[in-house]
Amino acid sequence: MSENKSRLAIVIPCFNEELILKQTTETLLNVLNGIIDKGKISADSYIYLVDDGSKDSTWEIIENLHSAYGEKIKGTKFIRNYGNQKALIAGLLGARNIGCDCIVSIDADLQQDENAIETFIDEFHKGADIVSGIRNDRKTDSFFKKYTALCFYKLMNILGVKIPPNHSDFRLVSKRGLDILAQYNEEGLFLRGFFHEIGLKTSYVHFDVKPRALGCSKFNFFSLTSLALNGITAFSIVPLRIIAACGVITMLGSVLLALEVLAEKYIFHTTPGGWATLVILMAFFGGLQIFCLGIIGEYLGQIFNEVKARPRYIKETEIL
Ligand code: UDP
Ligand code: MG
């Protein structure tokens, strides 16, 4: 009877999550079994854990969970830490290879409301290919994270990538979405932009964010900045166009300035004036040029990473 039902895989990226992983997995297993009992998904649905090169006992915990719960718990381990996006992609593609009709990705700290998974499944059964979890608020985030995230989503929208604010990587993806993902080989894939861009039927489900119960956030200022820059450069070339527009405006401005300088020299004979203007302009345009070079450098870096076409990640082992 379960053959006709959808097979769900729950994907969890884990990096140094020894403090909370057992508790999280068992909670999610209960949620999974609850949805199976209601007859909404098939009995062979499972959890797939991706150990993103943890230095602690995360992998041993995954092995123990597999011994305790058998095929319900599957997992893979990277040879080193590749970052949350790569771990998520590996989870999505790994579970697709094992076999499933849809995947829900959720963080190992269970900050996202696991009870929303059933609503995700209901939306999937109503025909959605992507069900995106939207945070009700950012109460659990630090002041810095809250406002940088807000700026990031605003900027992405201005740059033409209309990702809803407070979007998260807590989402359901159908087999159709996974098949499209498998065709995207780019190294720096930013999943929130990707799932938005492919244009499949999407539903939104709002959920409450809980504070992290144990362990600490695995993101710092640098990894968040890198994620944001990657998100922008992977999905928008508008910054490059803004640079070009700045160049044109500067050129026009410099024509006006030249007219003024010529007038000072030949009409008013006051050439020695304007020293301050000169210094300010030099400093301003010096800064602007370096900033523009930095933006171009970001794209160049993106191209550099892509042309090498190295594997996104290397798996050390997998338990099925
Ligand atoms: N994570 C990962 N690799 C990393 C950093 C984080 O797989 O390099 C995982 C982490 O274990 C968690 C999820 O990504 O399951 C989100 O991380 P975290 O909860 O630390 O982020 P925050 O909630 O603070 O944004
Ligand atoms: Mg978290």
Coordinates of N, CA, C and O in Angstrom, one line a residue, residues 43-201:
A43 N 6.1 4.3 4.1 CA 6.7 3.8 5.3 C 8.3 3.7 5.2 O 9.0 3.7 6.2
D44 N 8.7 3.8 3.9 CA 10.2 3.8 3.7 C 10.8 5.2 3.7 O 11.9 5.3 3.2
S45 N 10.1 6.2 4.2 CA 10.6 7.5 4.3 C 11.8 7.5 5.3 O 11.8 6.6 6.1
Y46 N 12.7 8.4 5.1 CA 13.9 8.3 6.0 C 14.6 9.7 6.3 O 14.1 10.7 5.7
I47 N 15.6 9.6 7.1 CA 16.3 10.8 7.5 C 17.8 10.7 6.9 O 18.4 9.6 7.0
Y48 N 18.3 11.7 6.2 CA 19.6 11.6 5.6 C 20.5 12.7 6.2 O 20.2 13.9 6.0
L49 N 21.5 12.3 7.0 CA 22.3 13.3 7.7 C 23.6 13.5 6.9 O 24.3 12.6 6.5
V50 N 24.0 14.8 6.8 CA 25.3 15.1 6.1 C 26.3 15.7 7.1 O 26.1 16.8 7.6
D51 N 27.3 14.9 7.4 CA 28.3 15.4 8.3 C 29.4 16.2 7.5 O 30.1 15.7 6.7
D52 N 29.3 17.6 7.7 CA 30.1 18.5 6.9 C 31.5 18.6 7.5 O 32.0 19.7 7.9
G53 N 32.2 17.4 7.6 CA 33.6 17.4 8.1 C 33.8 17.8 9.5 O 34.7 18.6 9.9
S54 N 32.9 17.3 10.4 CA 32.9 17.7 11.8 C 34.2 17.2 12.5 O 34.7 16.2 12.1
K55 N 34.6 18.0 13.5 CA 35.8 17.6 14.2 C 35.4 16.9 15.5 O 36.3 16.3 16.1
D56 N 34.2 16.9 15.9 CA 33.7 16.3 17.1 C 33.2 14.9 16.8 O 33.4 14.3 15.7
S57 N 32.3 14.4 17.7 CA 31.9 13.0 17.5 C 30.6 12.9 16.7 O 29.8 11.9 16.8
T58 N 30.3 13.9 15.9 CA 29.0 13.9 15.1 C 28.9 12.7 14.2 O 27.8 12.0 14.2
W59 N 29.9 12.2 13.6 CA 29.8 11.0 12.7 C 29.6 9.8 13.5 O 28.7 8.9 13.1
E60 N 30.2 9.6 14.7 CA 30.0 8.5 15.5 C 28.5 8.4 16.0 O 27.9 7.4 16.0
I61 N 27.9 9.6 16.2 CA 26.5 9.7 16.6 C 25.6 9.2 15.5 O 24.7 8.5 15.7
I62 N 26.0 9.7 14.3 CA 25.2 9.2 13.1 C 25.3 7.7 12.9 O 24.3 7.0 12.7
E63 N 26.5 7.1 13.1 CA 26.6 5.7 13.0 C 25.8 5.0 14.1 O 25.1 4.0 13.8
N64 N 25.8 5.5 15.3 CA 25.1 4.9 16.4 C 23.6 5.0 16.1 O 22.8 4.0 16.3
L65 N 23.1 6.1 15.5 CA 21.7 6.3 15.2 C 21.3 5.3 14.1 O 20.2 4.7 14.2
H66 N 22.2 5.0 13.2 CA 22.0 4.1 12.1 C 21.8 2.7 12.7 O 21.0 1.9 12.3
S67 N 22.7 2.4 13.6 CA 22.7 1.0 14.3 C 21.4 0.9 15.0 O 20.8 -0.2 15.0
A68 N 20.9 1.9 15.7 CA 19.7 1.8 16.5 C 18.4 1.8 15.7 O 17.5 1.1 16.0
Y69 N 18.4 2.6 14.6 CA 17.1 2.8 13.9 C 17.2 2.2 12.4 O 16.2 2.3 11.7
G70 N 18.3 1.6 12.1 CA 18.5 0.9 10.8 C 18.3 1.9 9.6 O 18.8 3.0 9.6
E71 N 17.6 1.4 8.6 CA 17.5 2.1 7.3 C 16.8 3.5 7.4 O 16.8 4.3 6.5
K72 N 16.1 3.7 8.5 CA 15.4 5.0 8.7 C 16.5 6.1 8.8 O 16.1 7.3 8.5
I73 N 17.7 5.8 9.2 CA 18.7 6.8 9.4 C 19.9 6.5 8.4 O 20.5 5.4 8.5
K74 N 20.1 7.4 7.4 CA 21.2 7.2 6.5 C 22.0 8.5 6.6 O 21.6 9.5 7.2
G75 N 23.2 8.4 6.1 CA 24.1 9.5 6.3 C 25.3 9.5 5.4 O 25.7 8.4 4.9
T76 N 26.0 10.6 5.2 CA 27.2 10.7 4.5 C 28.2 11.6 5.3 O 27.7 12.5 6.0
K77 N 29.5 11.5 5.0 CA 30.4 12.3 5.7 C 31.4 12.9 4.7 O 31.9 12.2 3.8
F78 N 31.6 14.2 4.8 CA 32.6 14.9 3.9 C 34.0 14.7 4.4 O 34.2 14.5 5.7
I79 N 35.0 14.7 3.6 CA 36.4 14.6 4.1 C 36.8 15.8 4.8 O 37.7 15.8 5.7
R80 N 36.2 17.0 4.5 CA 36.5 18.2 5.3 C 35.3 19.1 5.3 O 34.3 18.7 4.7
N81 N 35.4 20.2 6.0 CA 34.3 21.1 6.1 C 34.2 21.9 4.8 O 35.1 22.6 4.4
Y82 N 33.0 21.9 4.1 CA 32.8 22.6 2.9 C 31.8 23.7 3.1 O 31.5 24.5 2.1
G83 N 31.1 23.8 4.2 CA 30.2 24.9 4.4 C 28.7 24.4 4.2 O 28.5 23.4 3.5
N84 N 27.8 25.1 4.9 CA 26.4 24.7 4.9 C 25.7 24.5 3.6 O 25.0 23.5 3.4
Q85 N 26.0 25.3 2.6 CA 25.4 25.2 1.3 C 25.8 23.9 0.6 O 24.9 23.2 0.0
K86 N 27.0 23.6 0.6 CA 27.5 22.4 0.0 C 26.9 21.1 0.7 O 26.6 20.1 0.0
A87 N 26.9 21.2 2.0 CA 26.3 20.1 2.8 C 24.8 19.9 2.4 O 24.4 18.7 2.2
L88 N 24.1 21.0 2.2 CA 22.7 20.9 1.9 C 22.6 20.3 0.5 O 21.7 19.4 0.2
I89 N 23.4 20.8 -0.5 CA 23.3 20.3 -1.9 C 23.6 18.8 -1.9 O 22.9 18.0 -2.5
A90 N 24.7 18.4 -1.1 CA 25.0 17.0 -1.0 C 23.9 16.2 -0.5 O 23.6 15.0 -0.9
G91 N 23.2 16.7 0.5 CA 22.0 16.0 1.1 C 20.9 15.9 0.1 O 20.3 14.8 -0.1
L92 N 20.6 16.9 -0.7 CA 19.5 16.9 -1.6 C 19.8 15.9 -2.7 O 19.0 15.1 -3.1
L93 N 21.1 16.0 -3.3 CA 21.4 15.1 -4.4 C 21.6 13.7 -3.9 O 21.3 12.7 -4.6
G94 N 22.2 13.5 -2.7 CA 22.4 12.2 -2.1 C 21.1 11.5 -1.9 O 20.9 10.3 -2.3
A95 N 20.1 12.2 -1.4 CA 18.8 11.5 -1.1 C 18.0 11.3 -2.5 O 17.3 10.3 -2.6
R96 N 18.3 12.2 -3.4 CA 17.7 11.9 -4.8 C 18.2 10.6 -5.3 O 17.5 9.9 -5.9
N97 N 19.5 10.4 -5.2 CA 20.1 9.2 -5.7 C 19.6 7.9 -5.0 O 19.4 6.9 -5.6
I98 N 19.4 8.1 -3.7 CA 18.9 6.9 -2.9 C 17.5 6.6 -3.4 O 17.0 5.5 -3.5
G99 N 16.7 7.7 -3.6 CA 15.3 7.6 -4.1 C 14.4 8.2 -3.1 O 14.4 8.0 -1.9
C100 N 13.6 9.2 -3.6 CA 12.6 9.8 -2.8 C 11.7 10.6 -3.7 O 12.0 10.9 -4.9
D101 N 10.5 11.0 -3.2 CA 9.6 11.9 -4.0 C 9.7 13.3 -3.6 O 9.3 14.2 -4.4
C102 N 10.1 13.5 -2.4 CA 10.3 14.9 -2.0 C 11.3 14.9 -0.8 O 11.5 13.9 -0.1
I103 N 11.9 16.1 -0.6 CA 12.9 16.2 0.5 C 12.5 17.5 1.3 O 12.2 18.5 0.8
V104 N 12.7 17.3 2.6 CA 12.6 18.5 3.5 C 14.0 18.7 4.1 O 14.5 17.8 4.7
S105 N 14.5 19.9 3.9 CA 15.8 20.2 4.6 C 15.6 21.0 5.9 O 14.7 21.9 5.8
I106 N 16.3 20.7 6.9 CA 16.1 21.4 8.2 C 17.4 21.4 8.9 O 18.3 20.5 8.7
D107 N 17.7 22.4 9.8 CA 18.9 22.5 10.5 C 19.0 21.6 11.6 O 18.0 21.2 12.2
A108 N 20.3 21.2 12.0 CA 20.5 20.2 13.0 C 20.1 20.7 14.4 O 19.9 19.9 15.3
D109 N 20.0 22.0 14.6 CA 19.7 22.6 15.9 C 18.2 22.7 16.2 O 17.8 23.0 17.2
L110 N 17.5 22.3 15.1 CA 16.0 22.3 15.2 C 15.4 23.6 15.7 O 14.4 23.7 16.4
Q111 N 16.1 24.7 15.2 CA 15.5 26.0 15.5 C 14.2 26.2 14.7 O 13.4 27.0 15.1
Q112 N 14.1 25.5 13.6 CA 12.9 25.7 12.8 C 11.9 24.7 13.4 O 12.2 23.7 13.9
D113 N 10.6 25.0 13.2 CA 9.5 24.3 13.8 C 9.3 23.0 13.0 O 8.7 23.0 11.9
E114 N 9.7 21.8 13.6 CA 9.6 20.6 12.9 C 8.2 20.2 12.6 O 7.9 19.4 11.7
N115 N 7.2 20.7 13.4 CA 5.8 20.4 13.2 C 5.3 21.0 11.9 O 4.2 20.6 11.4
A116 N 6.0 21.9 11.3 CA 5.6 22.5 10.0 C 5.8 21.5 8.9 O 5.3 21.7 7.8
I117 N 6.6 20.5 9.1 CA 6.9 19.5 8.0 C 5.6 18.9 7.5 O 5.5 18.7 6.3
E118 N 4.7 18.6 8.4 CA 3.4 18.0 7.9 C 2.7 19.0 7.0 O 2.1 18.6 6.0
T119 N 2.7 20.3 7.3 CA 2.1 21.3 6.5 C 2.8 21.3 5.1 O 2.1 21.5 4.1
F120 N 4.1 21.2 5.1 CA 4.9 21.2 3.9 C 4.4 20.0 3.0 O 4.1 20.2 1.8
I121 N 4.2 18.8 3.6 CA 3.7 17.7 2.9 C 2.3 17.9 2.3 O 2.0 17.6 1.1
D122 N 1.4 18.5 3.1 CA 0.1 18.8 2.6 C 0.2 19.8 1.4 O -0.6 19.5 0.4
E123 N 1.0 20.8 1.5 CA 1.2 21.7 0.3 C 1.7 20.9 -0.9 O 1.3 21.2 -2.0
F124 N 2.7 20.0 -0.6 CA 3.2 19.2 -1.7 C 2.1 18.4 -2.4 O 2.0 18.3 -3.6
H125 N 1.2 17.8 -1.6 CA 0.1 17.0 -2.1 C -0.9 17.8 -2.9 O -1.6 17.4 -3.8
K126 N -0.9 19.2 -2.5 CA -1.8 20.1 -3.3 C -1.2 20.5 -4.6 O -1.7 21.3 -5.3
G127 N 0.1 20.1 -4.8 CA 0.7 20.4 -6.1 C 1.9 21.3 -6.1 O 2.5 21.6 -7.2
A128 N 2.4 21.7 -4.9 CA 3.5 22.6 -4.9 C 4.8 21.8 -5.1 O 4.9 20.7 -4.6
D129 N 5.7 22.3 -5.9 CA 7.0 21.6 -6.1 C 8.0 22.1 -5.1 O 9.0 21.4 -4.7
I130 N 7.9 23.3 -4.7 CA 8.7 23.9 -3.6 C 7.8 24.4 -2.5 O 6.9 25.1 -2.8
V131 N 8.1 24.1 -1.3 CA 7.4 24.7 -0.2 C 8.5 25.4 0.7 O 9.4 24.7 1.2
S132 N 8.4 26.7 0.7 CA 9.4 27.5 1.4 C 9.0 27.9 2.8 O 7.9 28.4 3.0
G133 N 9.9 27.6 3.8 CA 9.6 28.0 5.1 C 10.0 29.5 5.3 O 11.1 29.9 5.0
I134 N 9.1 30.3 5.8 CA 9.3 31.7 6.0 C 9.3 31.9 7.6 O 8.3 31.6 8.2
R135 N 10.3 32.5 8.1 CA 10.3 32.8 9.5 C 9.3 33.9 9.9 O 9.3 34.9 9.2
N136 N 8.6 33.7 11.0 CA 7.6 34.7 11.4 C 8.4 35.9 11.9 O 7.9 37.0 11.7
D137 N 9.5 35.7 12.5 CA 10.3 36.9 13.0 C 11.7 36.5 13.1 O 12.1 35.4 12.8
R138 N 12.6 37.5 13.5 CA 14.0 37.2 13.7 C 14.4 37.4 15.2 O 15.5 37.9 15.4
K139 N 13.4 37.1 16.1 CA 13.7 37.4 17.5 C 14.9 36.6 18.0 O 15.6 37.1 18.9
T140 N 15.2 35.5 17.4 CA 16.3 34.7 18.0 C 17.7 35.1 17.4 O 18.7 34.7 17.9
D141 N 17.6 36.0 16.4 CA 18.9 36.5 15.8 C 19.5 37.6 16.6 O 18.8 38.4 17.3
S142 N 20.8 37.8 16.5 CA 21.5 38.9 17.2 C 21.1 40.2 16.4 O 20.7 40.1 15.2
F143 N 21.3 41.3 17.0 CA 21.0 42.6 16.4 C 21.7 42.7 15.0 O 21.2 43.0 14.0
F144 N 23.0 42.3 15.0 CA 23.8 42.4 13.8 C 23.3 41.5 12.7 O 23.1 41.9 11.6
K145 N 22.9 40.2 13.1 CA 22.5 39.3 12.1 C 21.1 39.7 11.5 O 20.9 39.6 10.3
K146 N 20.3 40.2 12.4 CA 18.9 40.6 12.0 C 19.0 41.7 10.9 O 18.4 41.6 9.9
Y147 N 19.8 42.7 11.2 CA 19.8 43.9 10.3 C 20.7 43.6 9.0 O 20.3 44.1 7.9
T148 N 21.7 42.8 9.2 CA 22.5 42.5 7.9 C 21.6 41.6 7.0 O 21.6 41.7 5.8
A149 N 20.9 40.7 7.6 CA 20.0 39.8 6.8 C 18.9 40.7 6.1 O 18.7 40.5 4.9
L150 N 18.4 41.6 6.8 CA 17.4 42.5 6.2 C 17.9 43.3 5.1 O 17.4 43.3 4.0
C151 N 19.2 43.8 5.3 CA 19.8 44.6 4.2 C 20.1 43.6 3.0 O 19.9 44.0 1.8
F152 N 20.5 42.4 3.3 CA 20.9 41.5 2.2 C 19.6 41.2 1.4 O 19.7 41.3 0.1
Y153 N 18.5 40.9 2.0 CA 17.3 40.6 1.2 C 16.8 41.8 0.4 O 16.4 41.7 -0.7
K154 N 16.9 43.0 1.0 CA 16.6 44.3 0.4 C 17.4 44.4 -0.9 O 17.0 44.7 -2.0
L155 N 18.8 44.3 -0.7 CA 19.7 44.4 -1.8 C 19.5 43.4 -2.9 O 19.4 43.8 -4.1
M156 N 19.2 42.2 -2.5 CA 18.9 41.1 -3.5 C 17.7 41.5 -4.3 O 17.7 41.3 -5.5
N157 N 16.7 42.1 -3.7 CA 15.5 42.5 -4.4 C 15.7 43.6 -5.3 O 15.3 43.6 -6.5
I158 N 16.5 44.6 -4.9 CA 16.9 45.7 -5.7 C 17.7 45.2 -6.9 O 17.5 45.7 -8.1
L159 N 18.5 44.2 -6.7 CA 19.4 43.7 -7.8 C 18.6 42.7 -8.7 O 19.2 42.1 -9.6
G160 N 17.3 42.5 -8.4 CA 16.5 41.8 -9.4 C 16.3 40.3 -8.9 O 15.6 39.6 -9.6
V161 N 16.8 39.9 -7.8 CA 16.6 38.5 -7.3 C 15.5 38.6 -6.2 O 15.8 39.0 -5.1
K162 N 14.3 38.4 -6.6 CA 13.1 38.7 -5.7 C 12.9 37.5 -4.7 O 11.9 36.9 -4.7
I163 N 13.9 37.3 -3.8 CA 13.7 36.3 -2.8 C 12.9 36.9 -1.7 O 13.2 38.0 -1.2
P164 N 11.9 36.2 -1.1 CA 11.1 36.8 0.0 C 12.0 37.0 1.2 O 12.8 36.1 1.5
P165 N 11.8 38.1 1.9 CA 12.6 38.2 3.1 C 12.3 37.2 4.2 O 11.2 36.6 4.1
N166 N 13.2 36.9 5.1 CA 13.0 35.9 6.1 C 12.8 34.5 5.6 O 12.3 33.6 6.2
H167 N 13.3 34.3 4.4 CA 13.3 33.0 3.7 C 14.4 32.2 4.4 O 15.3 32.7 5.0
S168 N 14.3 30.9 4.4 CA 15.3 30.1 5.0 C 15.6 28.8 4.2 O 14.9 28.6 3.2
D169 N 16.6 28.0 4.6 CA 16.8 26.8 3.9 C 15.9 25.6 4.5 O 16.2 24.5 4.2
F170 N 14.9 26.0 5.2 CA 13.9 25.0 5.7 C 12.8 25.0 4.6 O 12.0 25.9 4.5
R171 N 12.9 24.0 3.7 CA 12.0 23.9 2.6 C 11.8 22.5 2.1 O 12.6 21.6 2.4
L172 N 10.7 22.3 1.4 CA 10.4 21.0 0.8 C 10.7 21.2 -0.7 O 10.4 22.3 -1.3
V173 N 11.4 20.2 -1.3 CA 11.6 20.2 -2.8 C 11.1 18.9 -3.3 O 11.4 17.8 -2.8
S174 N 10.4 19.0 -4.4 CA 9.9 17.8 -5.1 C 11.0 17.1 -5.9 O 12.0 17.7 -6.2
K175 N 10.7 15.9 -6.4 CA 11.6 15.2 -7.2 C 11.9 16.1 -8.5 O 13.0 16.1 -9.0
R176 N 10.9 16.7 -9.0 CA 11.1 17.6 -10.2 C 12.1 18.7 -9.9 O 13.0 18.9 -10.7
G177 N 12.0 19.3 -8.7 CA 13.0 20.3 -8.4 C 14.3 19.8 -8.2 O 15.3 20.4 -8.6
L178 N 14.4 18.5 -7.7 CA 15.7 17.9 -7.5 C 16.4 17.5 -8.8 O 17.6 17.7 -9.0
D179 N 15.5 17.1 -9.8 CA 16.1 16.8 -11.1 C 16.7 18.0 -11.8 O 17.7 17.9 -12.5
I180 N 16.0 19.1 -11.5 CA 16.6 20.4 -12.1 C 17.9 20.7 -11.4 O 18.9 21.1 -12.0
L181 N 17.9 20.6 -10.1 CA 19.1 20.9 -9.3 C 20.3 20.1 -9.8 O 21.4 20.6 -9.9
A182 N 20.0 18.8 -10.1 CA 21.1 17.9 -10.6 C 21.7 18.4 -11.9 O 22.8 18.0 -12.2
Q183 N 21.0 19.3 -12.6 CA 21.6 19.7 -13.9 C 22.4 21.0 -13.7 O 23.1 21.5 -14.6
Y184 N 22.4 21.6 -12.5 CA 23.1 22.8 -12.3 C 24.5 22.4 -11.6 O 24.5 22.0 -10.5
N185 N 25.5 22.6 -12.4 CA 26.8 22.1 -11.9 C 27.7 23.2 -11.3 O 28.8 22.9 -10.9
E186 N 27.1 24.4 -11.2 CA 28.0 25.5 -10.7 C 28.4 25.3 -9.3 O 27.6 24.8 -8.4
E187 N 29.7 25.6 -9.0 CA 30.3 25.4 -7.7 C 29.6 26.3 -6.6 O 29.3 25.8 -5.6
G188 N 29.4 27.5 -7.0 CA 28.9 28.5 -6.0 C 27.4 28.6 -5.9 O 26.9 29.7 -5.7
L189 N 26.7 27.5 -6.1 CA 25.3 27.6 -6.2 C 24.7 28.1 -4.8 O 25.1 27.5 -3.8
F190 N 23.8 29.1 -4.9 CA 23.2 29.6 -3.7 C 21.7 29.2 -3.7 O 20.9 29.6 -4.5
L191 N 21.4 28.2 -2.8 CA 20.1 27.5 -3.0 C 18.9 28.4 -2.9 O 17.9 28.2 -3.6
R192 N 19.0 29.4 -2.0 CA 17.8 30.3 -1.9 C 17.5 31.0 -3.2 O 16.3 31.2 -3.6
G193 N 18.5 31.4 -3.9 CA 18.4 32.1 -5.2 C 17.9 31.1 -6.2 O 17.0 31.3 -7.0
F194 N 18.6 29.9 -6.2 CA 18.3 28.9 -7.2 C 16.8 28.4 -7.2 O 16.2 28.4 -8.2
F195 N 16.3 28.1 -6.0 CA 14.9 27.6 -5.9 C 13.9 28.6 -6.3 O 12.8 28.4 -6.7
H196 N 14.3 29.9 -6.1 CA 13.5 31.0 -6.5 C 13.5 31.1 -8.1 O 12.5 31.3 -8.7
E197 N 14.7 31.0 -8.6 CA 14.9 31.3 -10.0 C 14.3 30.3 -11.0 O 13.8 30.6 -12.0
I198 N 14.3 29.0 -10.5 CA 13.8 28.0 -11.5 C 12.3 28.1 -11.8 O 11.8 27.6 -12.7
G199 N 11.6 28.8 -10.9 CA 10.2 29.1 -11.2 C 9.2 28.0 -11.1 O 8.1 28.1 -11.7
L200 N 9.5 27.0 -10.3 CA 8.5 25.9 -10.1 C 7.4 26.5 -9.1 O 7.6 27.4 -8.4
K201 N 6.3 25.8 -9.1 CA 5.1 26.2 -8.3 C 5.6 26.2 -6.8 O 6.0 25.1 -6.3

